Amino acid sequence: MDNRAFLSHVDSTISKPNLKEHGRAVFILHDQLNMDAWPSWIREEKPLLIFMESAGKGNELPHHKKKAIYVLSSMRHFALECAEAGYPVHYHSTKGHFDDGLSEILSANEQLSMTFMTPSEWDSRERLRNIQAEFEDRVREIPNNFFLADPEEYKERVKDGWLMEYFYREMRRKSGYLMNGDQPEGGEWNYDEKNREKLPKDHPVPTIAETEPDEITQEVIEMVEEWYPDHFGNSENFTYAVTRRQALYRLNEFIDERLDEFGPYEDAMAQGQYKLFHSQLSVYLNNGLLLPKEVCDKAEKTYQNGEARLNSVEGLIRQIIGWREYVRVYYEAMMPEVRNANHFNFTKKLPEMYWSGETKMNCMSECLKPVIDEGYSHHIPRLMVLSNFSNLTETDPRELNEWFHLAYVDAYEWVVLPNVLGMSTFADGGVLASKPYVSSGNYINKMSDYCKHCEYKISKKTGEEACPFNYLYWNFIDKQRETFSKNGRANFMVNMFNKKSEDDKKAIWEGSEKFIEDLKRLN
Ligand SMILES: Cc1cc2nc3c(=O)[nH]c(=O)nc-3n(C[C@H](O)[C@H](O)[C@H](O)COP(=O)(O)OP(=O)(O)OC[C@H]3O[C@@H](n4cnc5c(N)ncnc54)[C@H](O)[C@@H]3O)c2cc1C
Ligand code: SF4
């Protein structure tokens, strides 16, 4: 594996700095690609910038090919932009991990001191802190400035009963978004009850811009195909934005064309339509091409100008200053022990369909398709279909967590882990979510048109033709009754199961046992 064979564009554009001539360096990780989030002295003094491509990091999980392409191409583009802006840039490539590369550089250049920003992911942080221990006062850590909330301020409060809603209200007050003095705009903090509409038949949905891969991205695509041929997904039709300018275009397009209807159809799903009115901005927010404040500023301005309805703008701002920041606080408070969380003690492997996308269940195949094709789906397919099915089929939540981490382009451990082990699988036993997110096929039928196109019958509760979600759901409620009975919001489900006839109960148990046993699993 020749490390620089696929770096010809970077090598021919950036003139290699002589490291001996530099006293100060700044190490920029692949998810810290925005100079506005770095301290002003860096923009003023323009020290040496070090970027690191690490085959070791890429090999930790068989990440979606498009994730690998996105991460590498956006980092190369950013490094080239920094070089154009007058920064000396050292673009390093290592077969090992990035700390091996940094150790090499610091050992060979004793005059060099280095600043790094606290990585958002635990393992990268450990690696950099080890480098700091090795090179002592030559290496300095500065706080991560890519988020809005300081986790140190909230970490202690993360425990059962500390709801996202409390955190969100504090963030609204602090940021001033949609506030009239101390009161929320419109009188309510949350307009979610207006945000649960099904997409009407033939409702027009705007298309989203697609970026044609340039020479730099093409080179990365070739490299990913050669280095990671067996990774998840495919590299065809790569259309993600890879520069800040392109990401800003996507942001403006969302604000102008989709934000107004984002709210009402936030929970909707529709056959062949994967993005609906969602922003698809997590990809750009999570590596710094966009900053959370600028997205919220623009959304609020659009509301103030009367160009988007309140329930849509409040919904978006809540996702960003509420959920996104809250899951990061949770990650900081719960790591590293939470990695092993498994409240229900499920030990089964992930169903094979998560890899192949092949299944007779139309909702599952519709929700897996955009993940395999693009490494994306919006929140409801992730939560109410893909995670729901994994829970109901008694899959080890850590297996599901790993799959979400490798399959999505926006996945980084700080955000994927709380959403999977906290929110969607209840693996943490209820620290993040107040009850397990499981449902029968009724929810999917209510929020989508999937059931109309399915071989299974949503109206049937048990038997060969019945929607598997229907009996698996009641089986889950029965088997996990201890958890549901303790929960004031969910114990009525156990009572409902108890009231079923013995014949119905038997059909639920037998159907579920057979379905779960017959399900093909990954090795
Ligand atoms: C099982 C599961 C796994 C998830 N894994 C990830 C992940 O790996 N990376 C990721 O960024 N999000 C993850 N999420 C959260 C959420 O589903 C995505 O942020 C969202 O779907 C991204 O699409 P979008 O940009 O079109 O979002 P939109 O619906 O347009 O929302 C706007 C923004 O709000 C933020 N946001 C909304 N909900 C959340 C949330 N629960 N946690 C964090 N940010 C949120 C995102 O930055 C998103 O871009 C996961 C959710 C679940 C249930
Ligand atoms: S019938 Fe069941 S399996 Fe089929 S699409 Fe509807 S919810 Fe999914």
Coordinates of C-alpha atoms and ligand atoms in Angstrom, one line a residue:
M1 CA 0.0 0.0 0.0
D2 CA 1.9 3.1 -1.2
N3 CA 0.7 5.9 1.0
R4 CA 1.3 8.8 -1.3
A5 CA 0.4 7.2 -4.6
F6 CA -3.1 8.7 -4.3
L7 CA -2.0 12.1 -3.1
S8 CA -0.8 13.5 -6.3
H9 CA -3.1 16.5 -6.3
V10 CA -2.1 17.5 -2.8
D11 CA 1.6 16.9 -3.5
S12 CA 1.6 18.9 -6.7
T13 CA -0.3 21.8 -5.2
I14 CA 1.1 22.2 -1.7
S15 CA 4.8 23.0 -1.5
K16 CA 6.3 20.9 1.2
P17 CA 7.4 23.0 4.1
N18 CA 10.8 22.4 5.8
L19 CA 9.7 21.3 9.2
K20 CA 13.0 22.4 10.8
E21 CA 12.2 26.0 10.0
H22 CA 9.0 26.0 12.1
G23 CA 8.7 26.4 15.9
R24 CA 4.9 26.2 16.3
A25 CA 2.5 23.8 14.7
V26 CA -1.2 23.1 15.0
F27 CA -2.6 19.6 14.4
I28 CA -6.0 19.7 12.7
L29 CA -8.2 16.5 12.9
H30 CA -10.5 15.4 10.1
D31 CA -13.6 16.7 12.0
Q32 CA -12.2 20.2 12.8
L33 CA -12.2 21.7 9.4
N34 CA -13.1 25.3 10.0
M35 CA -10.7 28.1 10.9
D36 CA -13.5 30.2 12.4
A37 CA -13.7 27.7 15.3
W38 CA -9.9 28.0 16.0
P39 CA -8.4 30.7 18.3
S40 CA -7.7 34.0 16.6
W41 CA -3.9 33.8 17.2
I42 CA -3.8 30.9 14.7
R43 CA -5.5 33.0 12.0
E44 CA -3.2 35.9 12.7
E45 CA 0.2 34.1 13.1
K46 CA -0.4 31.4 10.5
P47 CA 1.7 28.7 12.2
L48 CA 2.5 25.4 10.5
L49 CA -0.7 23.3 10.1
I50 CA -0.4 19.5 10.3
F51 CA -3.0 17.2 8.7
M52 CA -2.8 13.5 9.0
E53 CA -4.3 10.7 6.8
S54 CA -4.2 7.5 8.7
A55 CA -4.9 4.2 7.2
G56 CA -5.1 2.8 10.7
K57 CA -8.1 5.0 11.6
G58 CA -9.8 4.0 8.3
N59 CA -9.3 0.3 9.1
E60 CA -10.9 0.4 12.6
L61 CA -14.3 -0.3 11.1
P62 CA -15.4 -1.1 7.6
H63 CA -16.9 2.4 7.2
H64 CA -19.2 3.2 4.3
K65 CA -17.0 3.9 1.3
K66 CA -18.8 7.3 0.9
K67 CA -17.9 8.2 4.5
A68 CA -14.2 7.5 3.8
I69 CA -14.4 9.5 0.6
Y70 CA -16.2 12.4 2.3
V71 CA -13.8 12.6 5.3
L72 CA -10.6 12.4 3.1
S73 CA -11.8 14.6 0.3
S74 CA -13.1 17.3 2.6
M75 CA -9.8 17.2 4.6
R76 CA -7.7 17.5 1.4
H77 CA -9.8 20.4 0.1
F78 CA -9.5 22.2 3.4
A79 CA -5.8 21.7 3.6
L80 CA -5.4 23.1 0.0
E81 CA -7.6 26.1 1.0
C82 CA -5.4 26.7 4.0
A83 CA -2.3 26.6 1.8
E84 CA -3.8 29.0 -0.6
A85 CA -4.6 31.3 2.3
G86 CA -0.9 31.4 3.2
Y87 CA -0.6 28.8 5.9
P88 CA 2.4 26.5 5.7
V89 CA 0.8 23.0 5.4
H90 CA 2.3 19.6 6.2
Y91 CA 0.0 16.9 4.8
H92 CA 1.2 13.7 6.3
S93 CA 0.1 10.2 5.4
T94 CA 0.7 7.2 7.6
K95 CA -0.1 3.5 7.4
G96 CA -0.4 3.5 11.2
H97 CA -2.6 5.7 13.3
F98 CA -2.4 9.4 13.4
D99 CA -0.4 9.4 16.7
D100 CA 2.3 7.3 15.0
G101 CA 2.7 10.1 12.4
L102 CA 2.7 12.8 15.0
S103 CA 5.2 11.0 17.1
E104 CA 7.5 10.6 14.1
I105 CA 7.2 14.4 13.3
L106 CA 7.8 15.5 16.9
S107 CA 10.8 13.2 17.4
A108 CA 12.5 14.3 14.2
N109 CA 11.9 18.0 14.9
E110 CA 12.9 18.8 18.5
Q111 CA 12.4 22.6 18.0
L112 CA 8.7 22.0 17.2
S113 CA 5.9 22.6 19.7
M114 CA 2.3 21.6 18.8
T115 CA -1.2 22.6 19.7
F116 CA -4.2 20.3 19.3
M117 CA -7.9 20.9 20.0
T118 CA -9.7 18.4 22.3
P119 CA -11.0 15.7 19.9
S120 CA -14.7 15.0 20.1
E121 CA -14.1 11.3 20.1
W122 CA -12.8 9.4 23.1
D123 CA -10.1 7.3 21.4
S124 CA -8.6 10.1 19.5
R125 CA -8.4 12.1 22.7
E126 CA -6.6 9.3 24.4
R127 CA -4.1 9.0 21.6
L128 CA -3.4 12.7 21.6
R129 CA -3.1 12.9 25.4
N130 CA -0.5 10.0 25.2
I131 CA 1.4 12.1 22.7
Q132 CA 1.2 15.0 25.1
A133 CA 2.5 12.8 27.9
E134 CA 5.4 11.7 25.7
F135 CA 6.4 15.2 24.5
E136 CA 5.4 17.0 27.7
D137 CA 5.5 20.8 27.5
R138 CA 6.0 20.7 23.7
V139 CA 2.3 19.7 23.2
R140 CA -0.7 21.8 24.3
E141 CA -4.4 21.0 24.4
I142 CA -7.0 23.7 23.8
P143 CA -10.8 23.1 24.4
N144 CA -13.0 22.0 21.5
N145 CA -14.8 25.0 20.1
F146 CA -17.0 23.3 17.5
F147 CA -20.0 23.0 19.8
L148 CA -22.3 25.5 21.6
A149 CA -22.4 24.0 25.1
D150 CA -19.6 23.2 27.5
P151 CA -20.1 19.6 28.7
E152 CA -18.3 20.3 31.9
E153 CA -21.2 22.6 32.9
Y154 CA -23.8 19.9 32.5
K155 CA -22.1 16.5 32.9
E156 CA -23.0 16.1 36.5
R157 CA -26.7 16.3 35.8
V158 CA -26.7 13.4 33.3
K159 CA -28.8 10.7 35.1
D160 CA -32.3 9.2 35.0
G161 CA -34.8 12.0 35.0
W162 CA -32.6 14.8 33.5
L163 CA -34.6 15.3 30.3
M164 CA -33.4 16.9 27.1
E165 CA -36.3 19.4 27.5
Y166 CA -34.7 21.0 30.6
F167 CA -31.3 21.3 28.9
Y168 CA -33.0 22.7 25.7
R169 CA -34.8 25.4 27.6
E170 CA -31.6 26.5 29.2
M171 CA -29.9 26.6 25.8
R172 CA -32.8 28.7 24.4
R173 CA -32.4 31.2 27.3
K174 CA -28.6 31.3 26.9
S175 CA -28.6 31.6 23.1
G176 CA -31.7 33.9 22.9
Y177 CA -33.0 31.9 19.9
L178 CA -36.8 32.4 19.5
M179 CA -37.1 34.2 22.8
N180 CA -39.1 37.3 23.8
G181 CA -37.3 38.3 27.0
D182 CA -37.6 35.2 29.2
Q183 CA -40.5 33.7 27.3
P184 CA -40.5 31.5 24.3
E185 CA -41.7 32.9 21.0
G186 CA -45.4 32.0 20.5
G187 CA -45.8 31.0 24.1
E188 CA -44.7 27.4 23.8
W189 CA -41.2 25.9 24.1
N190 CA -42.0 23.0 21.8
Y191 CA -44.4 22.7 18.8
D192 CA -43.9 19.0 18.2
E193 CA -47.6 18.2 18.2
K194 CA -47.8 20.1 14.9
N195 CA -44.8 18.1 13.5
R196 CA -46.3 14.7 13.0
E197 CA -48.1 14.8 9.7
K198 CA -48.0 12.1 7.0
L199 CA -46.8 13.3 3.6
P200 CA -50.0 13.8 1.5
K201 CA -50.1 11.8 -1.8
D202 CA -48.3 13.7 -4.7
H203 CA -47.1 16.4 -2.3
P204 CA -44.1 18.1 -4.1
V205 CA -40.7 17.7 -2.5
P206 CA -37.8 19.9 -3.7
T207 CA -34.7 18.2 -5.0
I208 CA -31.3 18.7 -3.3
A209 CA -28.2 19.9 -5.1
E210 CA -25.6 17.3 -6.1
T211 CA -21.9 18.1 -6.3
E212 CA -20.0 16.6 -9.1
P213 CA -16.7 15.0 -7.8
D214 CA -13.7 17.1 -8.9
E215 CA -10.2 15.7 -9.6
I216 CA -9.3 15.6 -5.9
T217 CA -12.4 13.6 -5.0
Q218 CA -11.9 11.3 -8.0
E219 CA -8.4 10.5 -6.7
V220 CA -9.9 9.7 -3.3
I221 CA -12.6 7.5 -4.8
E222 CA -9.8 5.5 -6.6
M223 CA -7.9 5.2 -3.3
V224 CA -10.9 4.1 -1.3
E225 CA -11.7 1.5 -3.9
E226 CA -8.2 0.1 -3.8
W227 CA -7.6 0.3 0.0
Y228 CA -11.1 -0.6 1.2
P229 CA -12.7 -2.8 -1.4
D230 CA -14.8 -4.7 1.1
H231 CA -16.1 -1.8 3.1
F232 CA -19.9 -1.1 3.5
G233 CA -21.8 0.5 0.7
N234 CA -20.5 1.7 -2.6
S235 CA -18.6 4.7 -4.0
E236 CA -20.8 5.3 -7.1
N237 CA -22.6 8.6 -7.5
F238 CA -20.8 10.4 -4.8
T239 CA -22.6 13.8 -4.6
Y240 CA -21.8 15.2 -1.1
A241 CA -20.4 18.7 -0.8
V242 CA -16.7 18.6 0.2
T243 CA -15.8 22.3 0.7
R244 CA -17.2 25.0 3.0
R245 CA -18.5 27.0 0.0
Q246 CA -20.4 23.9 -1.3
A247 CA -21.7 23.2 2.2
L248 CA -22.9 26.8 2.5
Y249 CA -24.8 26.4 -0.7
R250 CA -26.5 23.3 0.7
L251 CA -27.4 25.3 3.9
N252 CA -28.9 28.2 1.9
E253 CA -30.8 25.8 -0.3
F254 CA -32.3 24.1 2.7
I255 CA -33.3 27.4 4.3
D256 CA -34.8 28.7 1.2
E257 CA -36.6 25.6 -0.2
R258 CA -37.2 23.1 2.6
L259 CA -37.1 24.7 6.1
D260 CA -40.7 25.9 6.0
E261 CA -42.1 22.4 5.5
F262 CA -39.4 20.7 7.7
G263 CA -41.6 20.8 10.8
P264 CA -44.9 19.3 9.6
Y265 CA -43.2 16.4 7.7
E266 CA -40.3 15.9 10.2
D267 CA -41.6 12.4 11.2
A268 CA -43.0 11.3 7.8
M269 CA -41.5 8.6 5.6
A270 CA -42.5 7.9 1.9
Q271 CA -41.8 5.3 -0.6
G272 CA -38.7 6.2 -2.8
Q273 CA -38.3 9.6 -1.0
Y274 CA -35.5 9.6 1.6
K275 CA -34.8 13.1 2.5
L276 CA -38.2 14.8 2.2
F277 CA -37.8 18.2 3.9
H278 CA -34.8 17.2 6.1
S279 CA -31.6 19.3 5.9
Q280 CA -29.0 16.6 5.4
L281 CA -26.7 19.0 7.2
S282 CA -25.4 16.6 10.0
V283 CA -22.7 15.5 7.6
Y284 CA -21.3 19.0 7.3
L285 CA -21.9 20.0 10.9
N286 CA -20.1 17.0 12.2
N287 CA -16.7 17.8 10.5
G288 CA -16.9 21.6 10.8
L289 CA -17.7 22.6 7.2
L290 CA -20.8 24.2 8.8
L291 CA -21.0 25.5 12.4
P292 CA -24.1 25.0 14.5
K293 CA -24.5 28.7 15.3
E294 CA -24.6 29.8 11.7
V295 CA -27.3 27.2 10.9
C296 CA -29.5 28.4 13.8
D297 CA -28.9 32.1 13.0
K298 CA -30.1 31.6 9.5
A299 CA -33.1 29.6 10.5
E300 CA -34.2 32.2 13.1
K301 CA -33.7 35.1 10.6
T302 CA -35.9 33.2 8.1
Y303 CA -38.6 33.0 10.8
Q304 CA -38.3 36.7 11.7
N305 CA -38.6 37.6 8.0
G306 CA -41.9 35.7 7.9
E307 CA -40.4 33.1 5.4
A308 CA -40.8 30.0 7.5
R309 CA -43.3 28.8 10.1
L310 CA -42.6 28.8 13.8
N311 CA -43.1 25.0 14.3
S312 CA -40.5 24.3 11.6
V313 CA -37.9 26.8 12.8
E314 CA -38.4 25.8 16.5
G315 CA -38.1 22.1 15.5
L316 CA -34.8 22.6 13.7
I317 CA -33.3 24.8 16.4
R318 CA -34.3 22.2 19.0
Q319 CA -32.6 19.4 17.1
I320 CA -29.4 21.5 16.9
I321 CA -29.1 23.4 20.2
G322 CA -31.1 20.7 22.0
W323 CA -30.6 17.2 20.9
R324 CA -27.2 17.6 19.2
E325 CA -25.6 19.3 22.2
Y326 CA -27.4 17.1 24.7
V327 CA -26.1 13.9 23.2
R328 CA -22.6 15.3 23.3
V329 CA -22.9 16.1 27.0
Y330 CA -24.3 12.6 27.6
Y331 CA -21.3 11.1 25.8
E332 CA -18.8 13.1 27.9
A333 CA -20.6 12.0 31.1
M334 CA -21.1 8.4 30.3
M335 CA -17.9 7.3 28.5
P336 CA -16.2 4.9 28.5
E337 CA -18.4 2.5 30.5
V338 CA -21.5 3.1 28.4
R339 CA -19.8 1.3 25.5
N340 CA -20.7 -2.0 27.1
A341 CA -24.3 -1.0 28.0
N342 CA -26.8 -3.8 27.3
H343 CA -29.9 -3.4 29.6
F344 CA -31.9 -6.3 28.1
N345 CA -28.8 -8.5 27.8
F346 CA -29.4 -9.3 24.1
T347 CA -26.6 -11.3 22.5
K348 CA -27.8 -12.0 19.0
K349 CA -25.8 -10.8 15.9
L350 CA -27.2 -8.2 13.6
P351 CA -29.7 -9.4 11.0
E352 CA -28.0 -10.0 7.6
M353 CA -30.4 -7.6 5.9
Y354 CA -28.6 -4.6 7.5
W355 CA -25.7 -5.5 5.2
S356 CA -27.4 -6.6 2.1
G357 CA -30.7 -4.6 2.2
E358 CA -32.5 -7.7 1.1
T359 CA -35.8 -8.5 2.8
K360 CA -39.5 -8.9 2.0
M361 CA -40.3 -6.3 4.6
N362 CA -40.9 -3.2 2.5
C363 CA -40.2 -0.7 5.3
M364 CA -36.9 -2.3 6.2
S365 CA -35.8 -2.4 2.5
E366 CA -36.9 1.2 1.9
C367 CA -35.0 2.4 5.0
L368 CA -31.9 0.4 4.3
K369 CA -31.6 1.4 0.6
P370 CA -30.5 5.0 1.2
V371 CA -28.1 3.9 3.9
I372 CA -26.4 1.4 1.5
D373 CA -26.5 3.9 -1.4
E374 CA -25.6 7.1 0.4
G375 CA -24.9 6.5 4.0
Y376 CA -27.9 8.6 5.0
S377 CA -31.4 8.3 6.3
H378 CA -33.4 10.8 8.4
H379 CA -34.1 10.3 12.1
I380 CA -37.4 8.3 11.9
P381 CA -36.1 5.5 9.8
R382 CA -33.1 5.3 12.1
L383 CA -35.2 5.2 15.3
M384 CA -38.6 3.8 14.5
V385 CA -37.7 1.3 11.8
L386 CA -34.0 0.2 11.8
S387 CA -33.5 0.4 15.6
N388 CA -37.0 -0.8 16.4
F389 CA -36.6 -4.0 14.3
S390 CA -33.2 -4.6 15.9
N391 CA -34.7 -4.3 19.4
L392 CA -37.7 -6.5 18.6
T393 CA -35.5 -9.2 17.2
E394 CA -33.4 -9.2 20.4
T395 CA -30.2 -8.0 18.7
D396 CA -27.2 -7.0 20.8
P397 CA -27.4 -3.2 20.9
R398 CA -23.6 -2.9 20.7
E399 CA -23.8 -4.7 17.3
L400 CA -26.4 -2.2 16.2
N401 CA -24.3 0.7 17.5
E402 CA -21.3 -0.6 15.5
W403 CA -23.4 -0.9 12.3
F404 CA -24.8 2.7 12.7
H405 CA -21.2 3.9 13.2
L406 CA -19.9 2.2 10.1
A407 CA -22.9 2.7 7.8
Y408 CA -23.7 6.4 8.0
V409 CA -21.6 9.3 6.6
D410 CA -22.5 11.6 9.6
A411 CA -21.4 9.0 12.2
Y412 CA -18.8 9.8 14.8
E413 CA -18.8 8.0 18.2
W414 CA -19.8 11.1 20.2
V415 CA -23.1 11.3 18.3
V416 CA -23.8 7.7 17.2
L417 CA -23.3 6.0 20.6
P418 CA -25.8 8.2 22.6
N419 CA -28.4 7.9 19.9
V420 CA -28.1 4.1 19.7
L421 CA -27.1 2.9 23.2
G422 CA -29.0 5.8 24.9
M423 CA -32.0 6.7 22.8
S424 CA -33.0 3.9 20.4
T425 CA -32.2 0.7 22.2
F426 CA -32.5 1.7 25.9
A427 CA -29.2 -0.1 26.5
D428 CA -28.3 2.3 29.2
G429 CA -31.4 1.3 31.2
G430 CA -33.1 4.7 30.9
V431 CA -30.5 7.4 31.4
L432 CA -31.2 9.1 28.1
A433 CA -34.7 7.9 27.1
S434 CA -37.6 7.6 29.4
K435 CA -38.9 4.4 27.8
P436 CA -37.7 1.9 25.1
Y437 CA -38.5 3.1 21.5
V438 CA -40.4 0.1 20.2
S439 CA -43.6 0.0 18.2
S440 CA -45.8 -2.3 16.2
G441 CA -46.4 -1.8 12.4
N442 CA -49.2 0.7 13.2
Y443 CA -46.7 3.5 13.7
I444 CA -44.9 2.8 10.4
N445 CA -48.3 2.6 8.7
K446 CA -49.4 5.9 10.2
M447 CA -46.3 7.8 9.2
S448 CA -45.6 6.3 5.7
D449 CA -47.1 4.6 2.7
Y450 CA -44.7 1.7 3.0
C451 CA -47.3 -0.9 4.1
K452 CA -49.2 -0.4 0.8
H453 CA -46.2 -1.8 -1.1
C454 CA -45.4 -4.7 1.3
E455 CA -45.9 -8.4 0.9
Y456 CA -46.9 -8.6 4.6
K457 CA -50.3 -7.4 5.7
I458 CA -50.4 -4.6 8.2
S459 CA -54.0 -5.5 9.2
K460 CA -53.0 -9.0 10.3
K461 CA -51.7 -9.4 13.8
T462 CA -50.5 -13.0 13.8
G463 CA -49.9 -15.7 11.3
E464 CA -47.6 -16.2 8.2
E465 CA -49.0 -13.1 6.3
A466 CA -49.0 -10.8 9.3
C467 CA -46.7 -7.8 9.6
P468 CA -43.8 -9.1 11.7
F469 CA -43.6 -5.8 13.7
N470 CA -47.1 -6.6 15.0
Y471 CA -46.4 -9.8 16.9
L472 CA -42.8 -9.0 17.6
Y473 CA -43.9 -5.9 19.4
W474 CA -46.2 -7.7 21.8
N475 CA -43.7 -10.4 22.3
F476 CA -41.2 -7.8 23.4
I477 CA -43.6 -6.1 25.7
D478 CA -44.3 -9.5 27.4
K479 CA -40.7 -10.6 27.6
Q480 CA -39.5 -7.2 28.9
R481 CA -42.5 -6.6 31.2
E482 CA -40.2 -5.9 34.1
T483 CA -38.8 -2.8 32.4
F484 CA -42.2 -1.7 31.1
S485 CA -44.1 -2.3 34.4
K486 CA -41.7 0.1 36.2
N487 CA -42.4 2.9 33.7
G488 CA -45.4 5.1 34.4
R489 CA -45.7 6.0 30.7
A490 CA -45.5 2.4 29.4
N491 CA -46.9 0.0 32.0
F492 CA -50.4 0.1 30.4
M493 CA -48.9 -1.8 27.5
V494 CA -48.2 -4.8 29.8
N495 CA -51.8 -4.6 31.0
M496 CA -53.0 -4.6 27.4
F497 CA -51.0 -7.7 26.7
N498 CA -52.3 -9.4 29.8
K499 CA -55.9 -8.9 28.6
K500 CA -55.3 -10.7 25.3
S501 CA -56.8 -14.2 24.9
E502 CA -54.6 -17.2 25.5
D503 CA -54.9 -18.1 21.8
D504 CA -53.6 -14.7 20.8
K505 CA -50.8 -14.8 23.3
K506 CA -49.8 -18.3 22.0
A507 CA -49.8 -17.1 18.4
I508 CA -47.6 -14.0 19.3
W509 CA -45.1 -16.2 21.2
E510 CA -44.9 -18.9 18.5
G511 CA -44.8 -16.5 15.6
S512 CA -42.1 -14.4 17.3
E513 CA -40.0 -17.4 18.3
K514 CA -40.0 -18.7 14.7
F515 CA -39.3 -15.3 13.1
I516 CA -36.4 -14.6 15.4
E517 CA -35.0 -18.1 15.0
D518 CA -35.3 -18.1 11.2
L519 CA -33.8 -14.6 10.8
K520 CA -30.4 -14.7 9.0
R521 CA -27.7 -13.1 11.1
L522 CA -24.3 -11.7 10.2
N523 CA -21.3 -13.7 11.5
Ligands
LIG1 C1 -30.2 5.3 15.9 C2 -29.8 6.6 15.6 C3 -28.5 6.9 15.2 C4 -28.1 8.2 14.9 N1 -26.8 8.4 14.4 C5 -26.4 9.7 14.2 C6 -25.1 9.9 13.7 O1 -24.3 9.0 13.6 N2 -24.7 11.2 13.4 C7 -25.6 12.2 13.6 O2 -25.2 13.4 13.3 N3 -26.8 12.0 14.0 C8 -27.3 10.8 14.3 N4 -28.6 10.6 14.7 C9 -29.4 11.7 14.9 C10 -30.3 12.2 13.7 O3 -31.0 11.0 13.2 C11 -29.4 12.7 12.6 O4 -28.7 13.8 13.1 C12 -30.3 13.3 11.5 O5 -31.1 12.3 11.0 C13 -29.3 13.8 10.4 O6 -30.1 14.1 9.2 P1 -30.4 15.6 8.8 O7 -29.1 16.4 8.8 O8 -31.2 15.6 7.6 O9 -31.2 16.0 10.1 P2 -32.4 17.1 10.3 O10 -33.7 16.3 10.5 O11 -32.5 18.1 9.2 O12 -32.0 17.8 11.6 C14 -31.2 18.9 11.7 C15 -29.9 18.6 12.5 O13 -30.2 18.4 13.9 C16 -29.2 17.6 14.5 N5 -29.8 16.5 15.1 C17 -31.1 16.1 15.1 N6 -31.4 15.1 15.9 C18 -30.2 14.8 16.5 C19 -29.8 13.8 17.4 N7 -30.7 12.9 18.0 N8 -28.5 13.7 17.8 C20 -27.7 14.6 17.3 N9 -28.0 15.5 16.4 C21 -29.2 15.6 16.0 C22 -28.3 17.1 13.3 O14 -27.1 17.8 13.3 C23 -29.1 17.4 12.1 O15 -28.3 17.8 11.0 C24 -29.0 9.3 15.0 C25 -30.3 9.0 15.5 C26 -30.7 7.7 15.8 C27 -32.1 7.5 16.3
SF4_2 S1 -46.6 -4.3 6.7 FE1 -45.1 -4.4 8.4 S2 -43.2 -5.1 7.4 FE2 -44.6 -4.4 5.8 S3 -44.0 -2.2 5.5 FE3 -45.7 -2.3 6.9 S4 -44.7 -2.2 8.9 FE4 -43.2 -2.8 7.4

